Tab-separated table of N, CA, C and O in Angstrom:
chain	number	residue	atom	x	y	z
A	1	UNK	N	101.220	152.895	31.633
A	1	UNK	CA	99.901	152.292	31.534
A	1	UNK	C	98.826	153.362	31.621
A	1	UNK	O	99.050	154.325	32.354
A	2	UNK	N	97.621	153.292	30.915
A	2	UNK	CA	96.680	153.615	30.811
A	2	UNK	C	95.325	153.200	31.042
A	2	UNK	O	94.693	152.630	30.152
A	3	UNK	N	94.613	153.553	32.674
A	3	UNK	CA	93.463	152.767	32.803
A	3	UNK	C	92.733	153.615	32.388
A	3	UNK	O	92.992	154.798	32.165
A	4	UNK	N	91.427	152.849	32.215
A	4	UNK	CA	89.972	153.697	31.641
A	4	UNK	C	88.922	153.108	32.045
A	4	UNK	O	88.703	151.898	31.983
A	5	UNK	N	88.114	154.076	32.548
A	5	UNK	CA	86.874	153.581	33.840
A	5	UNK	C	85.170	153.949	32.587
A	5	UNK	O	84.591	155.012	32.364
A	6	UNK	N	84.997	153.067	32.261
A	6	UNK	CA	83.790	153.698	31.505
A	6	UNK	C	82.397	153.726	32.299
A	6	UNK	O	82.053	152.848	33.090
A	7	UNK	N	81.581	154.962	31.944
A	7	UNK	CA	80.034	154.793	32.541
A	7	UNK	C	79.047	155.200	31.671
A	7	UNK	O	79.545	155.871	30.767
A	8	UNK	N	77.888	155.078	31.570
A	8	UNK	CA	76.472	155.722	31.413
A	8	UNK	C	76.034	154.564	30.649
A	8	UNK	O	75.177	154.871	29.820
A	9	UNK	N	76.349	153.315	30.663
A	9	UNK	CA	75.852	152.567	29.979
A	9	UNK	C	74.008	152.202	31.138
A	9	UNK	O	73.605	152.484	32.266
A	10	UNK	N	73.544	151.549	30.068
A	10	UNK	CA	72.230	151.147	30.886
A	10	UNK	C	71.215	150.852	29.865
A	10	UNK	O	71.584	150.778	28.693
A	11	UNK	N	69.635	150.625	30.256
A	11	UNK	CA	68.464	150.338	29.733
A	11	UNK	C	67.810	151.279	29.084
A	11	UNK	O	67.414	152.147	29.862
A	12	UNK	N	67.445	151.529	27.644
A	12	UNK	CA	66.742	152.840	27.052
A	12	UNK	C	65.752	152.344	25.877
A	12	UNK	O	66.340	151.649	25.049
A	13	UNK	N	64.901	152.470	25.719
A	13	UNK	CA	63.828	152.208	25.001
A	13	UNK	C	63.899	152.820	23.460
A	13	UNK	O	63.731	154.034	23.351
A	14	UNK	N	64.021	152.425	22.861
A	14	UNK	CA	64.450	152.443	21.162
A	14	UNK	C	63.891	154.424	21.102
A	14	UNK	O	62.983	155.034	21.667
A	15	UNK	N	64.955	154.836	20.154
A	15	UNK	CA	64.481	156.195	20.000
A	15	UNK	C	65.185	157.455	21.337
A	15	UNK	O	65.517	158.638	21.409
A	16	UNK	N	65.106	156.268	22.172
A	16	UNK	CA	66.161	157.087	23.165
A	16	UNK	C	67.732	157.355	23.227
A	16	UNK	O	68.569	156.814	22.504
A	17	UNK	N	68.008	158.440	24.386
A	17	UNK	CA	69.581	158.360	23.999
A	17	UNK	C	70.635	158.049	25.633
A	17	UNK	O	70.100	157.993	26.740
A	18	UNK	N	72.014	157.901	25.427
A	18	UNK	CA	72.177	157.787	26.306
A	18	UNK	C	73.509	158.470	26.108
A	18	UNK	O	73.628	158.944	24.979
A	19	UNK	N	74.644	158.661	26.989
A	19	UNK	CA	75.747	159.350	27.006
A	19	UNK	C	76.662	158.421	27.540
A	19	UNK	O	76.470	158.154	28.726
A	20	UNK	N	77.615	157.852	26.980
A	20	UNK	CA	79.011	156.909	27.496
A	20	UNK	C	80.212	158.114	27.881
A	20	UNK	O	80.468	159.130	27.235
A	21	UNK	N	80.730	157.719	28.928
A	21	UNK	CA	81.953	158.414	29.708
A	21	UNK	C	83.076	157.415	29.916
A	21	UNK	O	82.963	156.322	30.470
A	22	UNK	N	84.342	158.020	29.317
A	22	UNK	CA	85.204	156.982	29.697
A	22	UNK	C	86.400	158.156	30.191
A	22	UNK	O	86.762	159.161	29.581
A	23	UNK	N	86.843	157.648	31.476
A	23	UNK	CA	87.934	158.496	32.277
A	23	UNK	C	88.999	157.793	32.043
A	23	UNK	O	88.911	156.576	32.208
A	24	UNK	N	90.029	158.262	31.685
A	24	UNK	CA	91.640	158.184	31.382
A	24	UNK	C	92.302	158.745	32.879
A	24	UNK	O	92.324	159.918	33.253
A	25	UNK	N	93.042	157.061	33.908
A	25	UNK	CA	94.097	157.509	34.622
A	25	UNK	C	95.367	157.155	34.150
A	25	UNK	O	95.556	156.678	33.031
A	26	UNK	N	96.411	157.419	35.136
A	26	UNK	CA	97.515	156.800	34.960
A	26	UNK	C	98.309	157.605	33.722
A	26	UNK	O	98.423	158.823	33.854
A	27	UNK	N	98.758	157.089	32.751
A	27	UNK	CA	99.836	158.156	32.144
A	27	UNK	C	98.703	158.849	31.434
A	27	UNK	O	97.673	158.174	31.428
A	28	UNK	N	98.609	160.157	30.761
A	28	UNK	CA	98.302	161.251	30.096
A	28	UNK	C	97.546	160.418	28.761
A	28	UNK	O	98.195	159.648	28.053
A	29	UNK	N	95.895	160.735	28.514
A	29	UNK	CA	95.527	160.087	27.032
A	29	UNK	C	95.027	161.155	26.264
A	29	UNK	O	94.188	161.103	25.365
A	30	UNK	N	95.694	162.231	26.759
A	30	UNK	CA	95.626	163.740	25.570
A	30	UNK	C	96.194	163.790	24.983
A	30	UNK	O	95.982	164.654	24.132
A	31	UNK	N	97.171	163.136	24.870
A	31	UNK	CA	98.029	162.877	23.548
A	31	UNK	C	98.297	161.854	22.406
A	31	UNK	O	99.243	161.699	21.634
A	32	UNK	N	96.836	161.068	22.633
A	32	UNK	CA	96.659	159.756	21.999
A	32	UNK	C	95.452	159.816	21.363
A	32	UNK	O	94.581	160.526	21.867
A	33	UNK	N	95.267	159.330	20.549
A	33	UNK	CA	93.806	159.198	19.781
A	33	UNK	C	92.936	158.091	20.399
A	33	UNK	O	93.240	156.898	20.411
A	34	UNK	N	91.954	158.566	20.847
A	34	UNK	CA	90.447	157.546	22.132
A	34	UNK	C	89.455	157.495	20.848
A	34	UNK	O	89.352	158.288	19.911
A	35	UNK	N	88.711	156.205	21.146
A	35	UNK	CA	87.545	155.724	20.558
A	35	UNK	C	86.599	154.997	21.506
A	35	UNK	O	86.680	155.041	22.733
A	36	UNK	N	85.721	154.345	20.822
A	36	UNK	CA	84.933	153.528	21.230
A	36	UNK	C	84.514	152.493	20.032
A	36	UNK	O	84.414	152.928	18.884
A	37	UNK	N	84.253	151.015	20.344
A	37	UNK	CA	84.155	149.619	20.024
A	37	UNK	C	82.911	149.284	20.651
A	37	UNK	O	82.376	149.906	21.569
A	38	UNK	N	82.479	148.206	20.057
A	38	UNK	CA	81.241	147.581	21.016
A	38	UNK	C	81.480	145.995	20.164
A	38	UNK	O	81.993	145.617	19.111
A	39	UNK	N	80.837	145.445	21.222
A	39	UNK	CA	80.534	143.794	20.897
A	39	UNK	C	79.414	143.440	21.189
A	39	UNK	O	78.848	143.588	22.272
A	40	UNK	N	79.014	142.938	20.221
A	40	UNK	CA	77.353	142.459	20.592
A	40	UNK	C	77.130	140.580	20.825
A	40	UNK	O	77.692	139.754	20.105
A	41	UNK	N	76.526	140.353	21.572
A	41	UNK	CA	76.266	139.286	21.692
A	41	UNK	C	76.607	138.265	20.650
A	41	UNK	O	75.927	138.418	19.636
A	42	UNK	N	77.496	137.221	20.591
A	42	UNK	CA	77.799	136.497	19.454
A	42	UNK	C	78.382	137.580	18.592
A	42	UNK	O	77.966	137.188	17.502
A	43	UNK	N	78.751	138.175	18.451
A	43	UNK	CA	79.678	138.686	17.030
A	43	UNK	C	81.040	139.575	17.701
A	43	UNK	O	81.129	140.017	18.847
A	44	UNK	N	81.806	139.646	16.852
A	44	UNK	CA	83.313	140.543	17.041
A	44	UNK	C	83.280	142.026	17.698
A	44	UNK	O	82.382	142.840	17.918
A	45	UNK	N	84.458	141.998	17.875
A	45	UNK	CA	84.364	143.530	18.461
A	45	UNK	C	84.096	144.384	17.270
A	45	UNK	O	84.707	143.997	16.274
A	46	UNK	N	83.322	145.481	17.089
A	46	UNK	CA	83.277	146.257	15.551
A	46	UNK	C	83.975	147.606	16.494
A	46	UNK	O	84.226	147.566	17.698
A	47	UNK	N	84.155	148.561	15.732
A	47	UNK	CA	84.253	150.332	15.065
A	47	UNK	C	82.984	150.603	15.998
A	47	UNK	O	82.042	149.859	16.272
A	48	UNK	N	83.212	151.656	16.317
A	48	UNK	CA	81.994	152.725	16.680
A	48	UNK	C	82.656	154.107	16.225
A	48	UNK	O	82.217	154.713	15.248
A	49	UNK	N	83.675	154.552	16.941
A	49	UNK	CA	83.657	156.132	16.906
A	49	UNK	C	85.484	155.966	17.031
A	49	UNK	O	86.175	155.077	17.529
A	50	UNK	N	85.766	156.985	16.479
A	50	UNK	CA	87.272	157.708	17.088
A	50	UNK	C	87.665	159.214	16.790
A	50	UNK	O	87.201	159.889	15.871
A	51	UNK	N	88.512	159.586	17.638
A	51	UNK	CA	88.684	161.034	17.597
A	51	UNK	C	90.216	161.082	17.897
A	51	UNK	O	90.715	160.561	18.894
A	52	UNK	N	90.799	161.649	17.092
A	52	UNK	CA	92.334	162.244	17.309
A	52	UNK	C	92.651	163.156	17.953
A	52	UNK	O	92.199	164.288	18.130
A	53	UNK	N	93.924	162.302	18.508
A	53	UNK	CA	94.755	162.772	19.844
A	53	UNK	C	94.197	164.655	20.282
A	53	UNK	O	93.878	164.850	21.454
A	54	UNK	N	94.150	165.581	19.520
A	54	UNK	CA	93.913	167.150	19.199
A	54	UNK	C	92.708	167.423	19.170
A	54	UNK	O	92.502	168.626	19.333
A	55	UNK	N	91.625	166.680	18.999
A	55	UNK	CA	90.142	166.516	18.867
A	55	UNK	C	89.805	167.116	17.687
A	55	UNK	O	88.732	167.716	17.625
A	56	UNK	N	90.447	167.067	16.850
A	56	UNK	CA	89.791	168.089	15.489
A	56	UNK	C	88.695	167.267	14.654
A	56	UNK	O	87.601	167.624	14.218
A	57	UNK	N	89.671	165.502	14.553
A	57	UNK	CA	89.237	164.736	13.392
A	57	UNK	C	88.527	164.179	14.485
A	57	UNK	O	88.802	164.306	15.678
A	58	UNK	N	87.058	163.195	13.685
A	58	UNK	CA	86.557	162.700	14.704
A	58	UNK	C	85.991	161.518	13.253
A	58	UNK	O	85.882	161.954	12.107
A	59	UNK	N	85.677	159.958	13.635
A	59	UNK	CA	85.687	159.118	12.345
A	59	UNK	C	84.407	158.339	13.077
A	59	UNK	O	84.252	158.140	14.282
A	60	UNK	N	83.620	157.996	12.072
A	60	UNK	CA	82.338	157.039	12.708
A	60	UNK	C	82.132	155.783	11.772
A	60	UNK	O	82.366	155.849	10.566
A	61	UNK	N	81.679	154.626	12.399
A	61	UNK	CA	81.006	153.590	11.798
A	61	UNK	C	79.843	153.691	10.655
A	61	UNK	O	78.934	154.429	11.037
A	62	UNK	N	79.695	153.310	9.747
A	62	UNK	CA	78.124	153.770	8.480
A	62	UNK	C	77.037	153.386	9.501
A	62	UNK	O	75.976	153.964	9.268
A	63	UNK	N	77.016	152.675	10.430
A	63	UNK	CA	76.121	152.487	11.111
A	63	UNK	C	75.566	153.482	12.218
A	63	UNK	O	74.431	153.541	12.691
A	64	UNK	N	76.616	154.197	12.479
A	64	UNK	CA	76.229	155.209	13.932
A	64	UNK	C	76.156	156.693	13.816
A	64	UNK	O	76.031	157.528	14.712
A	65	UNK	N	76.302	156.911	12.021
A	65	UNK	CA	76.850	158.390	11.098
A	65	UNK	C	75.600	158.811	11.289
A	65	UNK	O	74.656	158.077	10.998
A	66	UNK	N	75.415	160.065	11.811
A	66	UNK	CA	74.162	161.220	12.347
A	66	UNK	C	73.301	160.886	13.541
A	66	UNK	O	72.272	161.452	13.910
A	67	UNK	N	74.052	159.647	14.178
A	67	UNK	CA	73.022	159.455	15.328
A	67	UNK	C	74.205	159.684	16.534
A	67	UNK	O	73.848	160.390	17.477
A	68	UNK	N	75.045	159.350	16.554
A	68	UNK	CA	76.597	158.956	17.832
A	68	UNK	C	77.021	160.404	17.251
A	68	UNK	O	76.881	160.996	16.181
A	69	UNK	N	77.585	160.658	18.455
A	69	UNK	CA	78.826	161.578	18.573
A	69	UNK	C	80.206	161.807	19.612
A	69	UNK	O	80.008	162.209	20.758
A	70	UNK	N	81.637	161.518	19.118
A	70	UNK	CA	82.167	161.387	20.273
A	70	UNK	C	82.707	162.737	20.098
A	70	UNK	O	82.553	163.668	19.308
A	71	UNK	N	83.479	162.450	21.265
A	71	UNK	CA	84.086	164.135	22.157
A	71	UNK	C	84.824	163.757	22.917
A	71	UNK	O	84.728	162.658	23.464
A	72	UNK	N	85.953	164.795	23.171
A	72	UNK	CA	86.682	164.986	24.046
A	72	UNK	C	87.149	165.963	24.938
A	72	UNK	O	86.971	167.133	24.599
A	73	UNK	N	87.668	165.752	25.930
A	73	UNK	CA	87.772	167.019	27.038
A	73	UNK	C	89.273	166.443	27.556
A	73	UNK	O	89.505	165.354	28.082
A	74	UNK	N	90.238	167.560	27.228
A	74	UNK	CA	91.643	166.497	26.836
A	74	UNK	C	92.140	167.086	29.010
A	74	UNK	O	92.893	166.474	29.768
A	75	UNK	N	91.621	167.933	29.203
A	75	UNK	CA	91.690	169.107	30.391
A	75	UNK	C	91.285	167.690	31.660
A	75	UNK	O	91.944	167.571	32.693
A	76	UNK	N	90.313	166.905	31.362
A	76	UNK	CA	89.904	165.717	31.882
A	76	UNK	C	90.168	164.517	31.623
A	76	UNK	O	89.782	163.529	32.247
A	77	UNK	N	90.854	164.559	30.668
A	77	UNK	CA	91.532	162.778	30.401
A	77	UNK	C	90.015	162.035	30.122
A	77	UNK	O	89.800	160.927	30.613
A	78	UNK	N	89.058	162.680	29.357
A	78	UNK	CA	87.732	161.924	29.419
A	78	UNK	C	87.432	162.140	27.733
A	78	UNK	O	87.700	163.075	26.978
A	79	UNK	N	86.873	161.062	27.556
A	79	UNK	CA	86.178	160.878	26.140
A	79	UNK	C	84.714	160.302	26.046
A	79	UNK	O	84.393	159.136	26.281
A	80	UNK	N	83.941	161.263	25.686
A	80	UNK	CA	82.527	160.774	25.343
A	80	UNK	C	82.029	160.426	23.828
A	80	UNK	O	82.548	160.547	22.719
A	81	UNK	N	80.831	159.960	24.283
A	81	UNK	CA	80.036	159.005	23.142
A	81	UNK	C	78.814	159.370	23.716
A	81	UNK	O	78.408	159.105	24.847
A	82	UNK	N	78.028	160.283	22.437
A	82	UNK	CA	76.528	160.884	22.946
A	82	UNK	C	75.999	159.749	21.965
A	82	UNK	O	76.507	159.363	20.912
A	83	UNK	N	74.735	159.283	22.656
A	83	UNK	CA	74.062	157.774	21.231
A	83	UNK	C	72.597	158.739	21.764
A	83	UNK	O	72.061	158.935	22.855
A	84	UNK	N	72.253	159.308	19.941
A	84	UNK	CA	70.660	159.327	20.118
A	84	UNK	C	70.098	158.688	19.121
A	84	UNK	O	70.782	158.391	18.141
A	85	UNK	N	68.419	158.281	19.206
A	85	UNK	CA	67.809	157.705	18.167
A	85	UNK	C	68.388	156.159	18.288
A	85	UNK	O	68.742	155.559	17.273
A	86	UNK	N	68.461	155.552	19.611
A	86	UNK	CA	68.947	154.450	19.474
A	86	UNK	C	68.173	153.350	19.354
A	86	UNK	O	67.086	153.016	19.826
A	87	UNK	N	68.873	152.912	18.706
A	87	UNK	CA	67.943	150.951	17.860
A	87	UNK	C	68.582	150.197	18.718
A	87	UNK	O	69.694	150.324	19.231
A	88	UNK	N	67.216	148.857	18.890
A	88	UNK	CA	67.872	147.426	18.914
A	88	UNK	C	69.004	147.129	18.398
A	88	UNK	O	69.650	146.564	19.280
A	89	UNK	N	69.446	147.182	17.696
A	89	UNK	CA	70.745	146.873	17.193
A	89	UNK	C	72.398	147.280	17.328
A	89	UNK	O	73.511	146.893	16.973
A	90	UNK	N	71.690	148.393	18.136
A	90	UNK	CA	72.660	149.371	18.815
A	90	UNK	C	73.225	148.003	20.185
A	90	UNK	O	74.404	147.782	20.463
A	91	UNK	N	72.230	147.413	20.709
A	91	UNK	CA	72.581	146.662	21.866
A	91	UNK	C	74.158	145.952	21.898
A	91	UNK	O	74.517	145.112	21.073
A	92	UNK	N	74.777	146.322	22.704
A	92	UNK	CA	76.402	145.471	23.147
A	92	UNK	C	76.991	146.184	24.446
A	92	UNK	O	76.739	147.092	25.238
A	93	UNK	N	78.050	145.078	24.127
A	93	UNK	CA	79.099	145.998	25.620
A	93	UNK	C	79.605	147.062	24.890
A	93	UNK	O	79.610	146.920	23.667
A	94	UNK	N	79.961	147.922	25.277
A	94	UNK	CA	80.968	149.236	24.915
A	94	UNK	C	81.763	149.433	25.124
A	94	UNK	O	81.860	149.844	26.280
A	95	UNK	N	83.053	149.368	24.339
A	95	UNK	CA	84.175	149.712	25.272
A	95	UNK	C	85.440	150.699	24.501
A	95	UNK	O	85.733	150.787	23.309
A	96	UNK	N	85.974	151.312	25.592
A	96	UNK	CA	86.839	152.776	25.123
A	96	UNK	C	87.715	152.055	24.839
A	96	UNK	O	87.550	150.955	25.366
A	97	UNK	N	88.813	152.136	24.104
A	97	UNK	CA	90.282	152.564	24.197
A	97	UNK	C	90.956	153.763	23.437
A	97	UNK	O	90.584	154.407	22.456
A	98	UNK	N	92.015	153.836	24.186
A	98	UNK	CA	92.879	154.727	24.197
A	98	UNK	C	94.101	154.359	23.270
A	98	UNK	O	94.906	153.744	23.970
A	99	UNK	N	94.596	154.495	21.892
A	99	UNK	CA	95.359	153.914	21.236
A	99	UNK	C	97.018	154.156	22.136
A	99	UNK	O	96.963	155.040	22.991
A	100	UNK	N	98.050	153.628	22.022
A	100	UNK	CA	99.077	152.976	22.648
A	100	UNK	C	99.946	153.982	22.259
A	100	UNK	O	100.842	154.134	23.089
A	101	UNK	N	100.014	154.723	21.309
A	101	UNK	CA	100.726	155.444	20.577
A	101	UNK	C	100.710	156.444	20.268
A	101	UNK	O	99.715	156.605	19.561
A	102	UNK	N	101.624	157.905	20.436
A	102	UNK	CA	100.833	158.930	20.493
A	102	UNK	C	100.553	159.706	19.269
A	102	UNK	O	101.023	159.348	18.188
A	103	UNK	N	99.946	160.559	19.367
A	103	UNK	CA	99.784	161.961	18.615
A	103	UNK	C	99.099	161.415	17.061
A	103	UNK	O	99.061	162.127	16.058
A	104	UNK	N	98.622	160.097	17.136
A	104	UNK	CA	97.476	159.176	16.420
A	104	UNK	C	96.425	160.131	16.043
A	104	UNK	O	96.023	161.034	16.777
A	105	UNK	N	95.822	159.769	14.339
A	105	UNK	CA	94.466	160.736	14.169
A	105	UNK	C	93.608	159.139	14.098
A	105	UNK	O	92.386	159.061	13.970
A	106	UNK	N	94.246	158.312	14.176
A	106	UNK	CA	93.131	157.502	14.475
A	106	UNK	C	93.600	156.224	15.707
A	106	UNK	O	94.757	155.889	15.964
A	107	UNK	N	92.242	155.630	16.381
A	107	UNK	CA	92.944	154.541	16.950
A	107	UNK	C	93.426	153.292	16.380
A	107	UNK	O	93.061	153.238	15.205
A	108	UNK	N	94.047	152.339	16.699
A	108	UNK	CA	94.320	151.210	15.973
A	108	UNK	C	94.103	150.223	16.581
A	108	UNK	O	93.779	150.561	17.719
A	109	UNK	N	94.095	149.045	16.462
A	109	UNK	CA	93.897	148.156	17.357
A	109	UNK	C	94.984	147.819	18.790
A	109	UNK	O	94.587	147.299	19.832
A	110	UNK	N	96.169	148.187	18.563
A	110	UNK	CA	96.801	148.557	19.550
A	110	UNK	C	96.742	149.597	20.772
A	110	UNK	O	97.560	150.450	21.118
A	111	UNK	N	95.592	149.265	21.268
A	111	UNK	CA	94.802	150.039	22.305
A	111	UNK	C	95.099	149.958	23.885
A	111	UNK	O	96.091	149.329	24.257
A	112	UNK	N	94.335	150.525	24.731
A	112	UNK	CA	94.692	150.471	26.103
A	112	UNK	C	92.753	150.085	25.982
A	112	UNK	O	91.928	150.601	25.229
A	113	UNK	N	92.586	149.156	26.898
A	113	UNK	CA	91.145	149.462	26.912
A	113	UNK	C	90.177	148.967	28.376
A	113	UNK	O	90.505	148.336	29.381
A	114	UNK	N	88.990	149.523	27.983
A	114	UNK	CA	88.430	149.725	29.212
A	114	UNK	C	87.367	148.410	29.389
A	114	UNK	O	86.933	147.857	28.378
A	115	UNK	N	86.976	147.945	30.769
A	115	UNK	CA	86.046	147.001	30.693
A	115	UNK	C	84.732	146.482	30.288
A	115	UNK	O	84.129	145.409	30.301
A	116	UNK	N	84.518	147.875	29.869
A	116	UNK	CA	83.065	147.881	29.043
A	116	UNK	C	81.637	148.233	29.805
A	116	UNK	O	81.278	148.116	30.977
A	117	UNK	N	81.206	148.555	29.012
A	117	UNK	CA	80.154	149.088	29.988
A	117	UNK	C	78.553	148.535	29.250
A	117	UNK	O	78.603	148.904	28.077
A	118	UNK	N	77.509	147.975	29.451
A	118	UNK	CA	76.580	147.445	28.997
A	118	UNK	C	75.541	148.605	28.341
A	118	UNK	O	75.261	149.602	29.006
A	119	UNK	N	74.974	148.396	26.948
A	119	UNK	CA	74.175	149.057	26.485
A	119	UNK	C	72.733	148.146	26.073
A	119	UNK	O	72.938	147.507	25.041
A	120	UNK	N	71.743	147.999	26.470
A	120	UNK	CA	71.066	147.608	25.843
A	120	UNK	C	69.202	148.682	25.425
A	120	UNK	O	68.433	149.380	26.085
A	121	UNK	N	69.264	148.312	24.351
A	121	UNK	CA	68.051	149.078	23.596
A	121	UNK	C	67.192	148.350	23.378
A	121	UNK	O	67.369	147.690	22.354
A	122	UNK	N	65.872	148.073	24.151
A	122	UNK	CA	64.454	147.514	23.992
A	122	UNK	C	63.441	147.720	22.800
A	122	UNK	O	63.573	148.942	22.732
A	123	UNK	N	62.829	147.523	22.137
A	123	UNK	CA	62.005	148.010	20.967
A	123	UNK	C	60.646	148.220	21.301
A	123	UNK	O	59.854	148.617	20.447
């Protein structure tokens, strides 16, 4: 098993940015490909970001391309999500997972995932 503790979610005023942290315990998620998802009020979980298991490849939503950036620090079992220039629309829960399977260049829906962490963007 793979838990994942996410933080930096919070309140930011459109144009601002914020930084998501998600910590990987329990078995090893350096060898798995980590992303991030969000759900917004009334609608499905969508895509945000993913990065493979090695950190080379890194894949984004058309929606979050030149503003999000994720990362990894495989030394920490941690995967970030830098959000600048953020919109209203950006607003949802956030949440990591860690795909199930290893040595992945992308995640799949077969994830380990984390409880989410709240983003919301004011205008």
């Amino acid at each position: 098993q793979v838990q994942l503790v996410e933080s930096g979610g919070g309140l930011v005023q459109a144009g601002g940015s914020l930084r998501l942290s998600c910590a990987a315990s329990g078995r090893t998620a350096s060898n798995r490909a980590m992303g991030w998802f969000r759900q917004a009020p009334g609608k499905e979980r969508e895509f945000v970001a993913d990065v493979s298991w090695k950190g080379y490849s890194t894949y984004y939503a058309d929606s979050v391309k030149g503003r999000f950036t994720i990362s990894r620090d495989n030394a920490e079992n941690t995967v970030y999500l830098q959000m600048n220039s953020l919109k209203p629309e950006d607003t949802a829960v956030y949440f990591c997972a860690v795909d199930r399977d290893l040595y992945r260049q992308r995640v799949s829906q077969n994830n380990y995932w984390g409880q989410g962490t709240q983003v919301t963007v004011s205008s």
